[in-house]
Amino acid sequence: MPNNRSLYEKSQVFIPSGVNSPVRAFGAVGGTPVFMDKGKGPLIWDVNGKCYIDYVCSWGPLILGHANEQVTEAIFEAARNGATFGAPTERELEMAQLLVDSFGSIQKVRLVSSGTEATMSAIRVARGYTGRKKIIKFEGCYHGHVDSLLVKAGSGALTFGQPSSAGIPEAVTADTIVLSFGDFQALEDIFTKHGDELAAVIIEPIAGNMNLIKPPTDYLKLMRKLCDHSGTILIFDEVMTGFRVGLEGAQGLFDVQPDLTTLGKVIGGGLPMGAFGGRADIMDKLAPEGPVYQAGTLSGNPVAVAAGLATLRQVLSPGFFNSVSRFTKKLADGLTQAGKKSGIKLSSQAIGSMFGVYFSETFPQSFSESVSTDQKAFKQFFHEMLEHGVYLAPSSFEAGFTSITHGQEELDKTVFAAQKALKKIAQS
Ligand SMILES: *Cc1c(COP(=O)(O)O)cnc(C)c1O
């Protein structure tokens, strides 16, 4: 019988670092990555047969939990009729209409196969539309592994102390300006100085790749105002927050409409899919009508779109979002209480179906505050929780995710595990 350790050792021979995406390697927390065997609802089982309550949910997509019956059925049905045509299908139209109906800021939308493709394409069309080069991003925000955006990025890039990657020529990032998330003055200054050269501002309107961080009040409103004034395209990267923090993403929560929005994760229902969309006059710059080239052999793939539609129909059903958000709030409250009892500095908050756990007295508000939370305590907490059958993201710079299948039993077990874990940390 293969086990986690033997599979990891063998994988390292054939796959760089043994994984197909860096954070999976447990680099930040040490130890052996858990090789997954199967999942059902809120639970996953590793190849050793150990069961865990899953708060990673494949890094966001699985808001219905694992192996949802309607999604599985939709995947089978679509696959039986042909996995791909490279020609338009009716389902793509249905998905596009659903996204346009859900987001007030989206008039036209294109489907792609990943979040990375979505942000890459959004930046390109923004540059094509404005005829300008410079873009602004924010420290600790992650927008996929797009060359020009892999500067001071969050998620795995941050976890491994490589917020900027090798293999990207300086010329490619020369027009990327990086600002501190939440700094009003820096934002105003850069617009004063470079306003008429700025093609786009791209931001995670609620950051989820340096743990979970809310922007300060009116920060996004200021951004909207400055972009309007200088003719700069405002891009909200809602790959993670779309259908996660609310039914209209973070833009709905803060009532700020971007020019372009990128989506991914939940909209693919666990299969590879992303999307970018927004103002029709910008989107119409795309080929073949317009001069900005963008394409994809598997874009709008029938099986992925079927999984996405089966997911979104459930997410949009009455009561769904309140229910998943209520659970997430209870979880954050339970973890906060467990922290208080133990005397360990811990805080936790929920936003929709996402949550943050921070080893600090208050919620971090910026990249530097997130980095200065207690990393050692997190590492210990992660391993104790794993031992007790609770699967958290193996990095303190990731947000947590819940699903509609997480209920009272999972809540009680998780809080109990946290109490035991924190007690042990307090004694060590
Ligand atoms: C996950 C993520 C991406 C990248 O999506 P992939 O599908 O992994 O390429 C982009 N932006 C944000 C905000 C993300 O969380």
Coordinates of C-alpha atoms and ligand atoms in Angstrom, one line a residue:
M1 CA 0.0 0.0 0.0
P2 CA 1.5 3.4 -1.0
N3 CA 1.5 5.9 1.8
N4 CA 2.0 9.7 2.0
R5 CA 5.7 9.4 2.6
S6 CA 6.5 6.9 -0.1
L7 CA 4.4 8.7 -2.7
Y8 CA 6.1 12.0 -1.8
E9 CA 9.5 10.5 -2.1
K10 CA 8.8 8.9 -5.5
S11 CA 7.0 12.0 -6.8
Q12 CA 10.1 14.1 -6.1
V13 CA 12.0 12.0 -8.6
F14 CA 9.6 12.7 -11.4
I15 CA 7.9 16.0 -10.6
P16 CA 9.8 19.1 -9.5
S17 CA 9.5 19.2 -5.7
G18 CA 7.0 16.4 -6.0
V19 CA 4.1 18.7 -6.7
N20 CA 2.2 20.4 -9.5
S21 CA 1.7 23.7 -7.6
P22 CA 4.2 25.0 -5.0
V23 CA 2.1 25.5 -1.9
R24 CA 1.1 21.8 -1.9
A25 CA 4.7 20.9 -0.9
F26 CA 4.2 22.0 2.8
G27 CA 7.3 24.1 2.4
A28 CA 6.2 26.7 4.9
V29 CA 5.1 24.2 7.6
G30 CA 7.5 21.3 7.0
G31 CA 6.6 17.7 7.1
T32 CA 5.1 15.4 4.4
P33 CA 2.3 16.6 2.1
V34 CA -0.9 14.6 2.4
F35 CA -1.8 12.7 -0.7
M36 CA -5.5 12.8 -1.2
D37 CA -7.5 9.8 -2.1
K38 CA -11.2 10.9 -2.1
G39 CA -13.6 13.5 -0.8
K40 CA -17.3 13.7 0.1
G41 CA -19.0 16.8 1.4
P42 CA -16.8 18.5 4.0
L43 CA -14.5 15.5 4.4
I44 CA -11.4 14.2 2.6
W45 CA -9.4 11.0 3.0
D46 CA -5.7 10.6 2.4
V47 CA -4.0 7.6 1.0
N48 CA -3.3 6.3 4.5
G49 CA -7.1 6.3 5.1
K50 CA -7.1 9.2 7.6
C51 CA -10.1 11.5 7.4
Y52 CA -10.0 15.3 7.6
I53 CA -12.4 18.1 7.8
D54 CA -11.4 20.2 4.7
Y55 CA -11.0 24.0 5.0
V56 CA -9.0 24.3 1.8
C57 CA -11.8 23.2 -0.5
S58 CA -9.2 23.0 -3.4
W59 CA -8.2 26.6 -2.5
G60 CA -11.7 28.0 -3.0
P61 CA -13.7 26.3 -5.8
L62 CA -15.6 23.7 -3.7
I63 CA -18.3 25.8 -2.1
L64 CA -20.6 22.8 -2.5
G65 CA -18.1 20.5 -0.8
H66 CA -16.6 17.4 -2.4
A67 CA -18.4 15.3 -5.0
N68 CA -21.7 17.2 -5.1
E69 CA -24.2 14.9 -6.8
Q70 CA -25.6 17.5 -9.2
V71 CA -22.2 18.6 -10.2
T72 CA -21.0 15.1 -10.7
E73 CA -24.1 14.2 -12.8
A74 CA -23.6 17.4 -14.9
I75 CA -20.0 16.4 -15.6
F76 CA -21.0 12.9 -16.7
E77 CA -23.8 14.1 -18.8
A78 CA -21.6 16.7 -20.6
A79 CA -18.7 14.3 -21.1
R80 CA -21.0 11.6 -22.6
N81 CA -21.9 14.1 -25.3
G82 CA -18.4 15.0 -26.2
A83 CA -15.7 16.6 -24.0
T84 CA -14.7 19.4 -26.4
F85 CA -15.6 20.8 -29.8
G86 CA -13.5 24.0 -30.2
A87 CA -16.8 25.6 -31.4
P88 CA -19.4 27.6 -29.5
T89 CA -22.0 25.8 -27.4
E90 CA -25.3 26.9 -25.9
R91 CA -24.0 26.3 -22.3
E92 CA -21.3 29.0 -22.8
L93 CA -24.1 31.5 -23.6
E94 CA -26.0 30.4 -20.5
M95 CA -22.8 30.8 -18.3
A96 CA -22.1 34.2 -19.8
Q97 CA -25.7 35.4 -19.2
L98 CA -25.5 34.1 -15.6
L99 CA -22.3 36.1 -14.9
V100 CA -23.7 39.2 -16.6
D101 CA -26.9 38.9 -14.5
S102 CA -24.9 38.4 -11.3
F103 CA -22.5 41.3 -11.7
G104 CA -23.8 44.8 -12.3
S105 CA -20.4 45.8 -13.7
I106 CA -20.2 43.0 -16.3
Q107 CA -21.8 43.6 -19.7
K108 CA -19.7 41.1 -21.8
V109 CA -17.6 38.2 -20.6
R110 CA -15.2 35.6 -22.1
L111 CA -14.4 32.2 -20.6
V112 CA -10.9 30.9 -20.2
S113 CA -9.3 27.9 -18.4
S114 CA -7.7 29.4 -15.3
G115 CA -7.6 32.5 -13.1
T116 CA -4.1 33.2 -14.4
E117 CA -5.4 33.4 -18.0
A118 CA -8.2 35.7 -16.8
T119 CA -5.9 38.3 -15.2
M120 CA -3.4 38.1 -18.1
S121 CA -6.1 38.7 -20.6
A122 CA -7.7 41.5 -18.6
I123 CA -4.4 43.3 -18.3
R124 CA -3.8 42.9 -22.1
V125 CA -7.2 44.3 -23.1
A126 CA -6.8 47.2 -20.6
R127 CA -3.5 48.1 -22.2
G128 CA -5.0 47.6 -25.7
Y129 CA -8.0 49.8 -24.9
T130 CA -6.1 52.7 -23.3
G131 CA -2.9 52.5 -25.5
R132 CA -0.9 52.8 -22.2
K133 CA 1.7 50.6 -20.6
K134 CA 1.9 51.1 -16.9
I135 CA -0.1 49.0 -14.4
I136 CA -0.5 49.2 -10.7
K137 CA -0.7 46.2 -8.4
F138 CA -0.5 45.8 -4.6
E139 CA 2.0 44.2 -2.4
G140 CA 0.8 40.7 -1.2
C141 CA -1.9 40.5 -3.9
Y142 CA -1.6 37.4 -6.1
H143 CA -3.1 37.4 -9.6
G144 CA -1.8 34.0 -10.8
H145 CA 1.6 33.4 -12.3
V146 CA 1.4 36.1 -15.0
D147 CA 4.9 37.4 -15.8
S148 CA 4.1 41.1 -15.4
L149 CA 2.1 40.5 -12.2
L150 CA 4.5 38.2 -10.3
V151 CA 6.1 41.1 -8.4
K152 CA 5.7 41.2 -4.7
A153 CA 3.0 38.6 -5.0
G154 CA 1.1 36.8 -2.3
S155 CA 0.1 33.1 -1.9
G156 CA 2.8 30.5 -2.7
A157 CA 5.2 33.2 -4.0
L158 CA 5.0 34.9 -0.6
T159 CA 5.1 31.7 1.4
F160 CA 8.4 30.7 0.0
G161 CA 10.0 34.2 0.3
Q162 CA 10.0 34.6 -3.5
P163 CA 7.4 37.3 -4.0
S164 CA 9.1 38.0 -7.3
S165 CA 10.2 35.1 -9.6
A166 CA 13.3 34.3 -11.4
G167 CA 12.9 33.8 -15.2
I168 CA 11.1 37.1 -15.7
P169 CA 13.1 39.7 -17.6
E170 CA 13.2 43.1 -15.9
A171 CA 11.7 44.6 -19.1
V172 CA 8.5 42.6 -18.5
T173 CA 7.9 44.1 -15.0
A174 CA 9.4 47.5 -15.8
D175 CA 5.9 48.9 -16.2
T176 CA 4.5 47.3 -13.1
I177 CA 4.2 49.7 -10.2
V178 CA 3.7 48.0 -6.8
L179 CA 1.9 49.9 -4.0
S180 CA 1.3 49.0 -0.4
F181 CA -2.3 47.7 0.1
G182 CA -4.4 50.2 1.9
D183 CA -2.1 53.2 1.6
F184 CA -4.3 56.1 0.5
Q185 CA -1.4 58.6 0.1
A186 CA 0.7 56.4 -2.1
L187 CA -2.2 55.8 -4.3
E188 CA -3.0 59.5 -4.7
D189 CA 0.7 60.3 -5.3
I190 CA 1.1 57.8 -8.1
F191 CA -2.0 59.1 -9.9
T192 CA -0.7 62.7 -9.6
K193 CA 2.6 61.7 -11.0
H194 CA 1.7 59.0 -13.6
G195 CA -2.1 59.3 -14.0
D196 CA -2.1 59.7 -17.8
E197 CA 0.3 56.8 -18.3
L198 CA -1.6 54.3 -16.3
A199 CA -3.4 51.6 -18.3
A200 CA -4.9 49.7 -15.3
V201 CA -5.0 49.2 -11.6
I202 CA -5.5 45.5 -10.6
I203 CA -6.4 44.6 -7.0
E204 CA -7.9 41.8 -5.0
P205 CA -10.7 43.9 -3.5
I206 CA -10.6 41.7 -0.5
A207 CA -7.1 40.2 -0.3
G208 CA -7.1 36.4 0.1
N209 CA -3.5 35.6 -0.7
M210 CA -1.7 37.2 2.2
N211 CA -4.3 35.6 4.6
L212 CA -7.7 37.3 4.5
I213 CA -7.5 41.2 4.6
K214 CA -10.3 43.7 4.1
P215 CA -9.4 47.0 2.5
P216 CA -9.8 50.1 4.6
T217 CA -13.1 52.0 4.4
D218 CA -13.5 54.0 1.1
Y219 CA -10.1 52.8 -0.2
L220 CA -11.7 51.2 -3.3
K221 CA -14.0 54.2 -3.7
L222 CA -10.9 56.4 -3.9
M223 CA -9.4 54.0 -6.4
R224 CA -12.6 54.3 -8.6
K225 CA -12.5 58.0 -8.4
L226 CA -8.8 58.3 -9.4
C227 CA -9.2 55.8 -12.3
D228 CA -12.3 57.8 -13.6
H229 CA -10.3 61.0 -13.5
S230 CA -7.3 59.6 -15.4
G231 CA -9.0 57.2 -17.8
T232 CA -7.4 54.2 -16.1
I233 CA -9.1 50.8 -16.2
L234 CA -10.0 49.5 -12.7
I235 CA -9.7 45.7 -12.6
F236 CA -11.0 43.7 -9.6
D237 CA -9.5 40.3 -9.4
E238 CA -12.4 38.3 -7.9
V239 CA -11.0 34.9 -8.9
M240 CA -11.1 34.0 -5.2
T241 CA -13.8 36.3 -3.9
G242 CA -16.4 35.9 -6.7
F243 CA -19.4 33.9 -5.3
R244 CA -17.3 33.5 -2.1
V245 CA -17.6 36.7 -0.1
G246 CA -21.0 37.5 -1.6
L247 CA -23.1 36.8 -4.7
E248 CA -21.7 39.9 -6.4
G249 CA -18.2 39.4 -5.0
A250 CA -16.4 42.1 -3.1
Q251 CA -17.7 44.7 -5.5
G252 CA -21.2 44.1 -4.3
L253 CA -20.2 44.3 -0.7
F254 CA -18.4 47.6 -1.1
D255 CA -20.7 49.0 -3.8
V256 CA -17.8 49.9 -6.1
Q257 CA -18.0 48.9 -9.8
P258 CA -14.8 48.0 -11.6
D259 CA -14.4 48.3 -15.4
L260 CA -13.2 44.7 -15.6
T261 CA -13.6 41.7 -13.3
T262 CA -11.7 38.5 -13.3
L263 CA -13.3 35.3 -12.0
G264 CA -12.3 31.6 -11.5
K265 CA -12.4 29.0 -8.8
V266 CA -16.1 28.7 -7.8
I267 CA -17.4 29.4 -11.3
G268 CA -15.7 26.2 -12.6
G269 CA -17.2 24.0 -9.9
G270 CA -13.9 22.2 -9.4
L271 CA -12.9 22.0 -13.1
P272 CA -10.5 24.3 -14.8
M273 CA -12.3 27.5 -15.7
G274 CA -11.8 31.3 -15.4
A275 CA -13.5 34.3 -16.9
F276 CA -12.9 38.0 -17.5
G277 CA -15.5 40.6 -18.3
G278 CA -16.8 44.1 -17.8
R279 CA -17.6 47.1 -19.9
A280 CA -18.7 46.2 -23.4
D281 CA -16.6 49.0 -25.0
I282 CA -13.5 47.5 -23.5
M283 CA -14.4 43.8 -24.2
D284 CA -15.2 44.6 -27.8
K285 CA -11.5 45.4 -28.3
L286 CA -10.9 41.7 -28.3
A287 CA -10.2 39.8 -31.5
P288 CA -11.7 39.1 -34.0
E289 CA -13.7 42.3 -33.8
G290 CA -11.0 44.2 -32.1
P291 CA -7.1 44.4 -32.2
V292 CA -6.4 42.6 -28.9
Y293 CA -5.6 39.0 -29.4
Q294 CA -6.9 36.4 -26.9
A295 CA -7.8 32.8 -27.5
G296 CA -7.9 29.2 -26.0
T297 CA -8.3 25.7 -27.4
L298 CA -10.3 24.6 -24.4
S299 CA -11.9 28.0 -23.5
G300 CA -15.5 27.4 -22.5
N301 CA -14.9 23.7 -22.3
P302 CA -18.3 21.9 -22.2
V303 CA -17.5 19.7 -19.2
A304 CA -16.1 22.6 -17.1
V305 CA -19.0 24.9 -18.0
A306 CA -21.5 22.2 -17.1
A307 CA -19.8 21.8 -13.7
G308 CA -19.8 25.5 -13.2
L309 CA -23.4 26.0 -14.1
A310 CA -24.5 23.1 -11.8
T311 CA -22.5 24.8 -9.0
L312 CA -23.7 28.4 -9.6
R313 CA -27.4 27.3 -9.8
Q314 CA -27.1 25.9 -6.3
V315 CA -25.1 28.8 -5.0
L316 CA -27.8 31.2 -6.3
S317 CA -30.7 29.3 -4.8
P318 CA -32.6 31.0 -2.0
G319 CA -31.0 30.8 1.4
F320 CA -27.7 29.2 0.2
F321 CA -25.4 32.1 0.8
N322 CA -26.9 33.1 4.2
S323 CA -26.5 29.5 5.3
V324 CA -22.8 29.1 4.3
S325 CA -22.0 32.5 5.7
R326 CA -23.7 31.8 9.0
F327 CA -21.6 28.6 9.4
T328 CA -18.4 30.5 8.6
K329 CA -19.1 33.2 11.1
K330 CA -19.7 30.6 13.8
L331 CA -16.4 29.0 12.9
A332 CA -14.5 32.2 13.2
D333 CA -16.3 33.0 16.5
G334 CA -15.5 29.5 17.8
L335 CA -11.8 29.8 16.9
T336 CA -11.6 33.3 18.5
Q337 CA -13.1 31.9 21.8
A338 CA -10.6 29.0 21.7
G339 CA -7.9 31.5 21.4
K340 CA -9.1 33.5 24.3
K341 CA -9.4 30.4 26.5
S342 CA -5.8 29.4 25.7
G343 CA -4.2 32.8 26.3
I344 CA -2.6 32.6 22.8
K345 CA -2.8 35.7 20.7
L346 CA -5.2 34.7 18.1
S347 CA -7.9 36.5 16.1
S348 CA -10.3 35.2 13.4
Q349 CA -12.9 36.8 11.1
A350 CA -15.3 35.5 8.4
I351 CA -16.3 37.3 5.2
G352 CA -19.1 35.3 3.5
S353 CA -17.7 31.8 3.1
M354 CA -14.1 32.8 3.6
F355 CA -12.3 33.1 6.9
G356 CA -8.9 34.2 8.3
V357 CA -7.1 32.9 11.3
Y358 CA -4.3 35.2 12.6
F359 CA -1.8 34.6 15.3
S360 CA -2.0 38.3 16.4
E361 CA -4.4 40.2 18.7
T362 CA -6.0 42.1 15.9
F363 CA -6.7 41.4 12.2
P364 CA -3.8 42.4 10.0
Q365 CA -4.7 45.3 7.7
S366 CA -1.7 45.2 5.3
F367 CA 1.0 43.0 3.9
S368 CA 3.5 44.0 6.5
E369 CA 1.1 43.3 9.3
S370 CA 0.3 39.9 7.9
V371 CA 4.0 39.0 7.7
S372 CA 4.5 40.0 11.3
T373 CA 1.9 37.6 12.7
D374 CA 3.4 34.7 14.7
Q375 CA 4.6 32.3 12.0
K376 CA 6.0 29.8 14.5
A377 CA 2.6 29.5 16.4
F378 CA 0.8 29.0 13.1
K379 CA 3.2 26.2 12.0
Q380 CA 2.6 24.4 15.3
F381 CA -1.2 25.0 15.0
F382 CA -1.3 23.7 11.5
H383 CA 0.4 20.4 12.4
E384 CA -1.7 19.9 15.6
M385 CA -4.9 20.5 13.6
L386 CA -3.8 18.1 10.9
E387 CA -3.0 15.5 13.5
H388 CA -6.6 16.0 14.9
G389 CA -8.1 15.6 11.5
V390 CA -8.6 19.2 10.4
Y391 CA -7.0 20.2 7.1
L392 CA -6.0 23.9 6.9
A393 CA -4.0 25.5 4.2
P394 CA -0.3 24.8 4.8
S395 CA 0.6 28.5 5.0
S396 CA -0.4 31.4 7.2
F397 CA -0.7 33.6 4.1
E398 CA -3.8 31.7 2.8
A399 CA -7.5 32.3 3.6
G400 CA -9.7 29.5 4.8
F401 CA -12.8 28.2 2.9
T402 CA -16.0 26.5 4.0
S403 CA -18.7 24.8 2.0
I404 CA -22.5 24.4 2.3
T405 CA -21.8 20.8 3.6
H406 CA -19.9 22.0 6.7
G407 CA -22.3 21.7 9.6
Q408 CA -22.6 21.6 13.4
E409 CA -20.6 18.3 13.7
E410 CA -17.7 19.8 11.8
L411 CA -17.9 23.0 13.8
D412 CA -17.8 21.2 17.1
K413 CA -14.9 18.9 16.1
T414 CA -12.9 21.8 14.7
V415 CA -13.3 24.1 17.7
F416 CA -12.5 21.1 20.0
A417 CA -9.3 20.4 18.0
A418 CA -8.3 24.0 18.1
Q419 CA -8.7 24.1 21.9
K420 CA -6.4 21.1 22.3
A421 CA -3.9 22.5 19.7
L422 CA -3.8 25.9 21.4
K423 CA -3.4 24.4 24.8
K424 CA -0.4 22.5 23.6
I425 CA 1.1 25.6 22.0
A426 CA 0.6 27.5 25.2
Q427 CA 2.5 24.8 27.2
S428 CA 5.4 24.6 24.7
Ligands
LIG1 C1 -6.2 31.6 -7.5 C2 -6.1 33.0 -7.9 C3 -5.6 33.4 -9.2 C4 -5.1 32.4 -10.1 O1 -6.0 31.4 -10.5 P1 -5.4 30.0 -11.2 O2 -6.7 29.3 -11.6 O3 -4.7 29.4 -10.1 O4 -4.5 30.4 -12.3 C5 -5.7 34.7 -9.6 N1 -6.1 35.6 -8.7 C6 -6.6 35.4 -7.5 C7 -7.1 36.4 -6.6 C8 -6.5 34.0 -7.0 O5 -6.9 33.8 -5.8

